[in-house]
């Protein structure tokens, strides 16, 4: 479709350089799109670039994508997910506005100078196509939108392509001192943790929190966010190398769950009282243990179940101990703004690896193997 005349230059010179398919990213009419064609099979295709953005839309040139477990679920194939293949992958992204449709644009937020709707603005994109007008959307509870059209890169085409048109109301400006790479961790990883800790678990300074799987993308983020407000952090990891890294992030106590029973140690570390909050995303392997670690009236918040889907629960324990259990999925636009503000003030994501677009599947395999400490970023 194109003569490969253009070269995509990302903002990270350090990304591994791999042969690029014959496409320049829009100028010749085509662009690269990383497409799931069947379960566990992703191909880098040359597809038509999007048309000029419509009214209320912006066109983004994608610069970096963050990988998350939801990418792994989509790649493996999920029986319950309503979707049609082929599907462009990529759920969490940062990019630059290269074209702007006609108004209306969303009103700028406090502290923003009409940012996010000019050519050249650096932005991150919300990862789900919300309606913008239902009660939940109007109240800023975007992740409870009643008419959501799907999660990008999971139900509907996602961000792993050179160019995409997005509703302007679904992009959030990146502060000047935050890189595309770091900002690409805001819409899912940082936003999810911000929502879990502060909207759902109502974590307060001085409290004690148990962070399960502290080496994961959201685990490392939870450790940093909780320490930043002066909490005591106990975290679990799967090996000693990760234990040292979690300590270096500021975790007060690190437990290798393969060699020690974390339930017993948490009781000991808290003087038998238990923690105020448990941050869960592992699932059956740890869920009941996390409940046992809570103090009376403690809060458990969960956003995942990587080790399976179902558990049995002791209901006597649930109500006698007055636990509060909250499911959490995604975040609001406000959570993304707050996350980017945290990055601007120095609370940066932990990056495990950066890979090139063509190595997306290798990144997923690394994430699936859980041999990660922090986030995997795909550069364009
Ligand atoms: Zn809505």
Tab-separated table of C-alpha atoms and ligand atoms in Angstrom:
chain	number	residue	atom	x	y	z
A	1	UNK	CA	0.000	0.000	0.000
A	2	UNK	CA	2.830	2.336	0.723
A	3	UNK	CA	6.377	2.526	-0.432
A	4	UNK	CA	7.882	2.418	3.039
A	5	UNK	CA	9.030	5.953	2.460
A	6	UNK	CA	8.496	7.079	6.015
A	7	UNK	CA	10.183	5.930	9.151
A	8	UNK	CA	8.442	5.731	12.455
A	9	UNK	CA	10.589	7.349	15.056
A	10	UNK	CA	9.507	6.726	18.608
A	11	UNK	CA	10.494	8.856	21.550
A	12	UNK	CA	12.707	6.100	22.912
A	13	UNK	CA	15.926	5.631	21.039
A	14	UNK	CA	16.691	2.670	23.296
A	15	UNK	CA	13.931	0.437	21.914
A	16	UNK	CA	15.244	-2.664	20.187
A	17	UNK	CA	15.244	-2.093	16.462
A	18	UNK	CA	13.553	-4.751	14.395
A	19	UNK	CA	12.709	-4.916	10.717
A	20	UNK	CA	9.574	-2.892	10.128
A	21	UNK	CA	6.897	-3.940	7.642
A	22	UNK	CA	6.310	-1.858	4.559
A	23	UNK	CA	4.308	0.965	5.975
A	24	UNK	CA	4.980	4.500	6.909
A	25	UNK	CA	2.175	5.285	9.302
A	26	UNK	CA	-0.456	7.092	7.380
A	27	UNK	CA	1.066	9.422	4.863
A	28	UNK	CA	0.916	6.920	2.032
A	29	UNK	CA	-2.614	5.810	2.946
A	30	UNK	CA	-1.639	2.800	5.015
A	31	UNK	CA	-0.386	2.193	8.528
A	32	UNK	CA	0.799	-0.598	10.774
A	33	UNK	CA	-1.795	-2.382	12.912
A	34	UNK	CA	-0.989	-5.210	15.269
A	35	UNK	CA	-3.923	-7.546	14.822
A	36	UNK	CA	-5.133	-10.623	16.712
A	37	UNK	CA	-6.205	-12.980	13.932
A	38	UNK	CA	-6.872	-16.086	16.073
A	39	UNK	CA	-6.159	-17.190	19.638
A	40	UNK	CA	-2.460	-16.653	20.408
A	41	UNK	CA	-1.762	-15.360	16.915
A	42	UNK	CA	-0.985	-11.688	16.344
A	43	UNK	CA	0.103	-10.312	12.979
A	44	UNK	CA	1.535	-6.925	12.067
A	45	UNK	CA	-0.645	-5.889	9.151
A	46	UNK	CA	-0.714	-2.971	6.778
A	47	UNK	CA	-4.193	-1.430	6.960
A	48	UNK	CA	-5.902	1.747	5.775
A	49	UNK	CA	-5.175	4.811	7.892
A	50	UNK	CA	-8.217	6.422	9.541
A	51	UNK	CA	-10.021	9.289	7.780
A	52	UNK	CA	-9.751	12.862	9.043
A	53	UNK	CA	-11.236	13.064	12.550
A	54	UNK	CA	-14.960	13.858	12.800
A	55	UNK	CA	-16.469	16.602	14.950
A	56	UNK	CA	-15.483	16.110	18.574
A	57	UNK	CA	-12.662	13.741	17.658
A	58	UNK	CA	-8.891	13.938	17.647
A	59	UNK	CA	-6.453	11.815	15.673
A	60	UNK	CA	-3.580	10.341	17.671
A	61	UNK	CA	-0.242	9.014	16.544
A	62	UNK	CA	0.430	6.267	19.067
A	63	UNK	CA	3.872	6.436	20.709
A	64	UNK	CA	3.828	3.807	23.457
A	65	UNK	CA	1.585	1.045	24.786
A	66	UNK	CA	1.542	-0.499	28.245
A	67	UNK	CA	0.875	-4.233	28.520
A	68	UNK	CA	-1.524	-5.567	31.137
A	69	UNK	CA	-3.006	-8.921	32.074
A	70	UNK	CA	-6.129	-8.028	30.123
A	71	UNK	CA	-3.940	-8.201	26.988
A	72	UNK	CA	-2.920	-11.715	27.970
A	73	UNK	CA	-6.573	-12.734	28.498
A	74	UNK	CA	-7.476	-11.377	25.070
A	75	UNK	CA	-4.508	-13.074	23.427
A	76	UNK	CA	-5.268	-16.475	24.995
A	77	UNK	CA	-8.904	-16.202	23.967
A	78	UNK	CA	-11.751	-15.618	26.390
A	79	UNK	CA	-14.937	-17.622	25.934
A	80	UNK	CA	-17.041	-14.998	27.704
A	81	UNK	CA	-15.729	-11.972	25.822
A	82	UNK	CA	-18.012	-10.788	23.044
A	83	UNK	CA	-15.716	-9.814	20.228
A	84	UNK	CA	-14.976	-10.455	16.602
A	85	UNK	CA	-11.598	-11.272	15.116
A	86	UNK	CA	-9.522	-9.873	13.567
A	87	UNK	CA	-9.079	-7.324	16.327
A	88	UNK	CA	-6.407	-4.642	16.729
A	89	UNK	CA	-4.790	-5.208	20.139
A	90	UNK	CA	-3.491	-2.694	22.717
A	91	UNK	CA	-5.515	-1.464	25.707
A	92	UNK	CA	-3.318	1.233	27.284
A	93	UNK	CA	-1.646	3.937	25.216
A	94	UNK	CA	0.005	7.323	24.979
A	95	UNK	CA	0.355	9.376	21.817
A	96	UNK	CA	0.417	12.749	20.156
A	97	UNK	CA	-2.484	14.603	18.565
A	98	UNK	CA	-1.816	14.972	14.839
A	99	UNK	CA	-5.240	16.211	13.657
A	100	UNK	CA	-8.295	17.723	15.291
A	101	UNK	CA	-11.919	17.515	14.141
A	102	UNK	CA	-14.453	20.325	14.425
A	103	UNK	CA	-15.741	21.305	17.888
A	104	UNK	CA	-17.329	20.508	20.302
A	105	UNK	CA	-14.408	19.696	22.570
A	106	UNK	CA	-14.648	18.855	26.242
A	107	UNK	CA	-14.186	21.791	28.600
A	108	UNK	CA	-10.653	21.970	30.049
A	109	UNK	CA	-10.248	20.644	33.567
A	110	UNK	CA	-8.958	22.765	36.416
A	111	UNK	CA	-5.340	23.645	35.754
A	112	UNK	CA	-5.489	22.798	32.049
A	113	UNK	CA	-5.265	25.438	29.355
A	114	UNK	CA	-7.503	23.839	26.730
A	115	UNK	CA	-4.833	21.158	26.654
A	116	UNK	CA	-5.514	17.903	24.887
A	117	UNK	CA	-7.246	19.239	21.790
A	118	UNK	CA	-4.443	20.950	19.847
A	119	UNK	CA	-2.207	19.401	17.228
A	120	UNK	CA	1.038	18.535	18.983
A	121	UNK	CA	-0.527	17.903	22.390
A	122	UNK	CA	0.736	14.783	24.124
A	123	UNK	CA	-2.089	12.715	25.596
A	124	UNK	CA	-3.097	9.348	26.974
A	125	UNK	CA	-6.329	7.710	25.897
A	126	UNK	CA	-9.092	6.251	28.032
A	127	UNK	CA	-9.265	2.519	27.326
A	128	UNK	CA	-13.013	2.051	26.890
A	129	UNK	CA	-15.571	3.626	24.580
A	130	UNK	CA	-17.930	5.152	27.107
A	131	UNK	CA	-21.038	7.079	26.041
A	132	UNK	CA	-20.342	10.350	27.848
A	133	UNK	CA	-23.983	11.086	28.626
A	134	UNK	CA	-25.421	8.360	30.923
A	135	UNK	CA	-25.789	9.003	34.649
A	136	UNK	CA	-22.505	7.251	35.508
A	137	UNK	CA	-20.570	9.171	32.851
A	138	UNK	CA	-22.080	12.495	33.949
A	139	UNK	CA	-21.098	11.729	37.529
A	140	UNK	CA	-17.503	10.955	36.540
A	141	UNK	CA	-17.870	7.229	37.203
A	142	UNK	CA	-16.732	6.445	33.673
A	143	UNK	CA	-15.973	2.788	34.350
A	144	UNK	CA	-19.640	2.224	35.231
A	145	UNK	CA	-20.929	3.665	31.930
A	146	UNK	CA	-24.316	2.109	31.132
A	147	UNK	CA	-23.740	2.139	27.373
A	148	UNK	CA	-20.064	1.275	27.088
A	149	UNK	CA	-19.252	0.019	23.592
A	150	UNK	CA	-16.341	-2.082	24.788
A	151	UNK	CA	-12.784	-2.093	26.031
A	152	UNK	CA	-10.339	-1.010	23.364
A	153	UNK	CA	-8.025	-3.819	22.318
A	154	UNK	CA	-10.234	-6.409	23.991
A	155	UNK	CA	-13.816	-6.101	22.727
A	156	UNK	CA	-13.221	-3.513	20.016
A	157	UNK	CA	-10.158	-2.424	18.033
A	158	UNK	CA	-7.402	-1.062	20.261
A	159	UNK	CA	-4.339	1.151	20.163
A	160	UNK	CA	-1.554	-0.971	18.644
A	161	UNK	CA	-1.543	0.941	15.373
A	162	UNK	CA	0.110	4.074	14.117
A	163	UNK	CA	-2.993	6.278	13.972
A	164	UNK	CA	-6.396	6.244	15.668
A	165	UNK	CA	-9.358	8.621	15.916
A	166	UNK	CA	-10.705	9.060	19.440
A	167	UNK	CA	-13.437	11.190	21.009
A	168	UNK	CA	-11.617	14.260	22.362
A	169	UNK	CA	-13.395	13.813	25.709
A	170	UNK	CA	-11.552	10.495	26.176
A	171	UNK	CA	-8.010	11.853	26.025
A	172	UNK	CA	-6.099	13.300	28.956
A	173	UNK	CA	-3.084	15.621	28.542
A	174	UNK	CA	0.340	14.391	29.641
A	175	UNK	CA	2.249	16.784	31.899
A	176	UNK	CA	5.331	18.273	30.250
A	177	UNK	CA	7.888	16.428	32.348
A	178	UNK	CA	6.351	12.961	31.887
A	179	UNK	CA	7.587	10.762	29.007
A	180	UNK	CA	5.333	8.885	26.598
A	181	UNK	CA	6.717	5.663	28.041
A	182	UNK	CA	5.748	6.486	31.610
A	183	UNK	CA	2.443	8.121	30.620
A	184	UNK	CA	1.478	4.914	28.798
A	185	UNK	CA	1.120	3.338	32.254
A	186	UNK	CA	-1.513	5.849	33.382
A	187	UNK	CA	-4.802	4.729	31.765
A	188	UNK	CA	-4.817	1.156	33.082
A	189	UNK	CA	-2.058	0.416	35.611
A	190	UNK	CA	-1.874	3.691	37.528
A	191	UNK	CA	-5.556	4.529	36.997
A	192	UNK	CA	-6.686	1.121	38.254
A	193	UNK	CA	-4.523	1.338	41.366
A	194	UNK	CA	-5.554	4.933	42.061
A	195	UNK	CA	-9.213	3.849	41.837
A	196	UNK	CA	-8.692	0.730	43.976
A	197	UNK	CA	-6.710	2.355	46.759
A	198	UNK	CA	-8.394	5.711	47.092
A	199	UNK	CA	-11.953	5.463	45.669
A	200	UNK	CA	-12.699	1.890	46.738
A	201	UNK	CA	-10.470	0.932	49.678
A	202	UNK	CA	-10.343	4.539	50.980
A	203	UNK	CA	-6.736	4.004	52.010
A	204	UNK	CA	-5.580	6.637	54.488
A	205	UNK	CA	-2.130	7.851	55.564
A	206	UNK	CA	-0.678	5.759	58.363
A	207	UNK	CA	-2.680	2.628	57.576
A	208	UNK	CA	-1.162	-0.789	56.927
A	209	UNK	CA	-1.728	-2.455	53.572
A	210	UNK	CA	-0.975	-5.916	52.205
A	211	UNK	CA	-0.107	-5.756	48.486
A	212	UNK	CA	-0.305	-9.172	46.833
A	213	UNK	CA	2.109	-9.894	43.962
A	214	UNK	CA	4.166	-6.783	44.584
A	215	UNK	CA	6.346	-7.354	41.516
A	216	UNK	CA	3.523	-6.968	39.001
A	217	UNK	CA	2.753	-3.755	37.146
A	218	UNK	CA	-0.084	-2.851	39.486
A	219	UNK	CA	1.687	-4.317	42.524
A	220	UNK	CA	4.723	-2.066	42.084
A	221	UNK	CA	2.375	0.887	41.544
A	222	UNK	CA	0.374	0.071	44.680
A	223	UNK	CA	3.542	-0.137	46.777
A	224	UNK	CA	4.706	3.275	45.551
A	225	UNK	CA	1.316	4.984	45.904
A	226	UNK	CA	0.760	3.599	49.415
A	227	UNK	CA	4.254	4.546	50.566
A	228	UNK	CA	3.807	8.032	49.089
A	229	UNK	CA	1.018	8.762	51.586
A	230	UNK	CA	2.866	7.258	54.533
A	231	UNK	CA	1.359	3.785	54.798
A	232	UNK	CA	3.102	0.701	56.084
A	233	UNK	CA	3.370	-1.735	53.182
A	234	UNK	CA	3.632	-5.508	53.447
A	235	UNK	CA	3.983	-7.206	50.090
A	236	UNK	CA	4.317	-10.711	48.692
A	237	UNK	CA	6.595	-11.804	45.845
A	238	UNK	CA	7.520	-15.121	44.239
A	239	UNK	CA	11.313	-15.058	44.473
A	240	UNK	CA	14.196	-13.494	46.377
A	241	UNK	CA	15.357	-11.265	43.521
A	242	UNK	CA	11.927	-9.640	43.437
A	243	UNK	CA	11.997	-9.356	47.225
A	244	UNK	CA	15.117	-7.189	47.036
A	245	UNK	CA	13.544	-5.016	44.335
A	246	UNK	CA	10.303	-4.605	46.309
A	247	UNK	CA	12.329	-3.538	49.332
A	248	UNK	CA	14.152	-1.009	47.167
A	249	UNK	CA	10.764	0.448	46.149
A	250	UNK	CA	10.049	1.159	49.792
A	251	UNK	CA	8.028	-1.866	50.923
A	252	UNK	CA	8.452	-2.221	54.685
A	253	UNK	CA	8.106	-6.006	54.750
A	254	UNK	CA	8.475	-8.417	51.851
A	255	UNK	CA	7.303	-12.022	52.033
A	256	UNK	CA	8.355	-14.725	49.578
A	257	UNK	CA	5.040	-16.581	49.343
A	258	UNK	CA	6.736	-19.652	47.891
A	259	UNK	CA	8.841	-20.226	50.984
A	260	UNK	CA	6.760	-18.656	53.771
A	261	UNK	CA	3.076	-18.611	54.744
A	262	UNK	CA	2.124	-14.993	54.245
A	263	UNK	CA	-1.013	-15.264	56.441
A	264	UNK	CA	1.068	-16.262	59.453
A	265	UNK	CA	3.740	-13.641	58.853
A	266	UNK	CA	1.244	-10.806	58.356
A	267	UNK	CA	-0.430	-11.636	61.675
A	268	UNK	CA	2.994	-11.617	63.312
A	269	UNK	CA	4.124	-8.381	61.644
A	270	UNK	CA	0.954	-6.575	62.711
A	271	UNK	CA	1.019	-7.796	66.318
A	272	UNK	CA	-1.887	-10.177	65.539
A	273	UNK	CA	-4.104	-7.239	64.606
A	274	UNK	CA	-4.103	-7.649	60.818
A	275	UNK	CA	-3.886	-5.064	58.059
A	276	UNK	CA	-6.368	-2.301	57.277
A	277	UNK	CA	-6.427	-2.997	53.550
A	278	UNK	CA	-5.615	-5.978	51.339
A	279	UNK	CA	-4.839	-5.289	47.674
A	280	UNK	CA	-5.812	-8.391	45.690
A	281	UNK	CA	-5.520	-9.396	42.064
A	282	UNK	CA	-4.097	-12.912	42.292
A	283	UNK	CA	-7.360	-14.759	42.987
A	284	UNK	CA	-7.938	-18.265	44.410
A	285	UNK	CA	-4.274	-18.805	45.329
A	286	UNK	CA	-4.291	-15.921	47.801
A	287	UNK	CA	-7.833	-14.536	48.220
A	288	UNK	CA	-8.881	-16.335	51.418
A	289	UNK	CA	-5.413	-15.819	52.840
A	290	UNK	CA	-5.748	-12.095	52.140
A	291	UNK	CA	-9.068	-12.070	54.028
A	292	UNK	CA	-7.390	-13.787	56.976
A	293	UNK	CA	-4.790	-11.000	57.018
A	294	UNK	CA	-7.416	-8.276	57.524
A	295	UNK	CA	-8.178	-6.723	60.867
A	296	UNK	CA	-11.832	-6.578	61.963
A	297	UNK	CA	-13.628	-4.199	59.636
A	298	UNK	CA	-10.737	-4.384	57.178
A	299	UNK	CA	-11.164	-3.718	53.472
A	300	UNK	CA	-10.206	-6.015	50.618
A	301	UNK	CA	-10.193	-4.605	47.109
A	302	UNK	CA	-9.632	-6.798	44.068
A	303	UNK	CA	-9.210	-6.151	40.362
A	304	UNK	CA	-8.110	-9.518	39.064
A	305	UNK	CA	-7.883	-13.256	39.435
A	306	UNK	CA	-4.859	-14.430	37.511
A	307	UNK	CA	-4.805	-17.802	39.344
A	308	UNK	CA	-8.418	-18.757	38.544
A	309	UNK	CA	-12.010	-17.588	38.789
A	310	UNK	CA	-13.761	-19.178	41.774
A	311	UNK	CA	-13.266	-19.588	45.506
A	312	UNK	CA	-15.310	-20.788	48.448
A	313	UNK	CA	-15.665	-18.290	51.248
A	314	UNK	CA	-16.384	-18.605	54.953
A	315	UNK	CA	-19.471	-16.440	55.454
A	316	UNK	CA	-19.221	-16.553	59.260
A	317	UNK	CA	-15.793	-14.991	58.935
A	318	UNK	CA	-17.101	-12.410	56.447
A	319	UNK	CA	-19.807	-10.975	58.666
A	320	UNK	CA	-18.366	-11.625	62.107
A	321	UNK	CA	-15.165	-9.851	61.115
A	322	UNK	CA	-17.195	-7.204	59.248
A	323	UNK	CA	-14.973	-7.301	56.201
A	324	UNK	CA	-15.679	-5.023	53.290
A	325	UNK	CA	-14.874	-6.572	49.914
A	326	UNK	CA	-14.941	-4.418	46.797
A	327	UNK	CA	-14.540	-5.453	43.189
A	328	UNK	CA	-12.772	-2.869	41.061
A	329	UNK	CA	-12.344	-2.680	37.316
A	330	UNK	CA	-10.817	0.153	35.330
A	331	UNK	CA	-10.953	3.722	36.516
A	332	UNK	CA	-12.380	7.156	35.850
A	333	UNK	CA	-10.890	9.909	33.710
A	334	UNK	CA	-10.232	11.726	36.982
A	335	UNK	CA	-8.149	8.757	38.211
A	336	UNK	CA	-6.028	9.061	35.053
A	337	UNK	CA	-5.520	12.813	35.583
A	338	UNK	CA	-4.552	12.165	39.216
A	339	UNK	CA	-2.164	9.410	38.109
A	340	UNK	CA	-0.422	11.663	35.602
A	341	UNK	CA	-0.141	14.376	38.248
A	342	UNK	CA	1.561	11.842	40.550
A	343	UNK	CA	3.991	10.975	37.753
A	344	UNK	CA	4.705	14.677	37.211
A	345	UNK	CA	5.607	14.986	40.879
A	346	UNK	CA	8.044	12.082	40.657
A	347	UNK	CA	6.010	8.945	41.400
A	348	UNK	CA	7.020	7.070	38.250
A	349	UNK	CA	6.098	3.591	37.061
A	350	UNK	CA	8.566	0.740	37.441
A	351	UNK	CA	9.484	-0.440	33.955
A	352	UNK	CA	10.418	-4.099	33.534
A	353	UNK	CA	11.128	-4.168	29.799
A	354	UNK	CA	10.654	-2.123	26.641
A	355	UNK	CA	9.971	-3.970	23.402
A	356	UNK	CA	9.337	-2.934	19.808
A	357	UNK	CA	5.904	-3.188	18.221
A	358	UNK	CA	6.832	-6.374	16.357
A	359	UNK	CA	7.747	-8.004	19.684
A	360	UNK	CA	4.322	-7.446	21.266
A	361	UNK	CA	3.694	-11.205	21.611
A	362	UNK	CA	7.062	-11.732	23.279
A	363	UNK	CA	6.022	-9.080	25.765
A	364	UNK	CA	2.741	-10.911	26.409
A	365	UNK	CA	4.566	-14.202	26.894
A	366	UNK	CA	6.867	-12.542	29.416
A	367	UNK	CA	3.870	-11.092	31.263
A	368	UNK	CA	2.088	-14.451	31.215
A	369	UNK	CA	5.155	-16.151	32.707
A	370	UNK	CA	5.017	-13.651	35.603
A	371	UNK	CA	8.779	-13.215	35.352
A	372	UNK	CA	8.310	-9.462	35.459
A	373	UNK	CA	9.029	-6.694	37.885
A	374	UNK	CA	6.980	-3.713	36.815
A	375	UNK	CA	5.504	-2.792	33.467
A	376	UNK	CA	6.263	-3.970	29.946
A	377	UNK	CA	6.128	-1.138	27.417
A	378	UNK	CA	5.750	-1.479	23.658
A	379	UNK	CA	7.394	1.330	21.734
A	380	UNK	CA	6.452	2.522	18.259
B	1	LIG	ZN1	-22.005	6.410	29.801
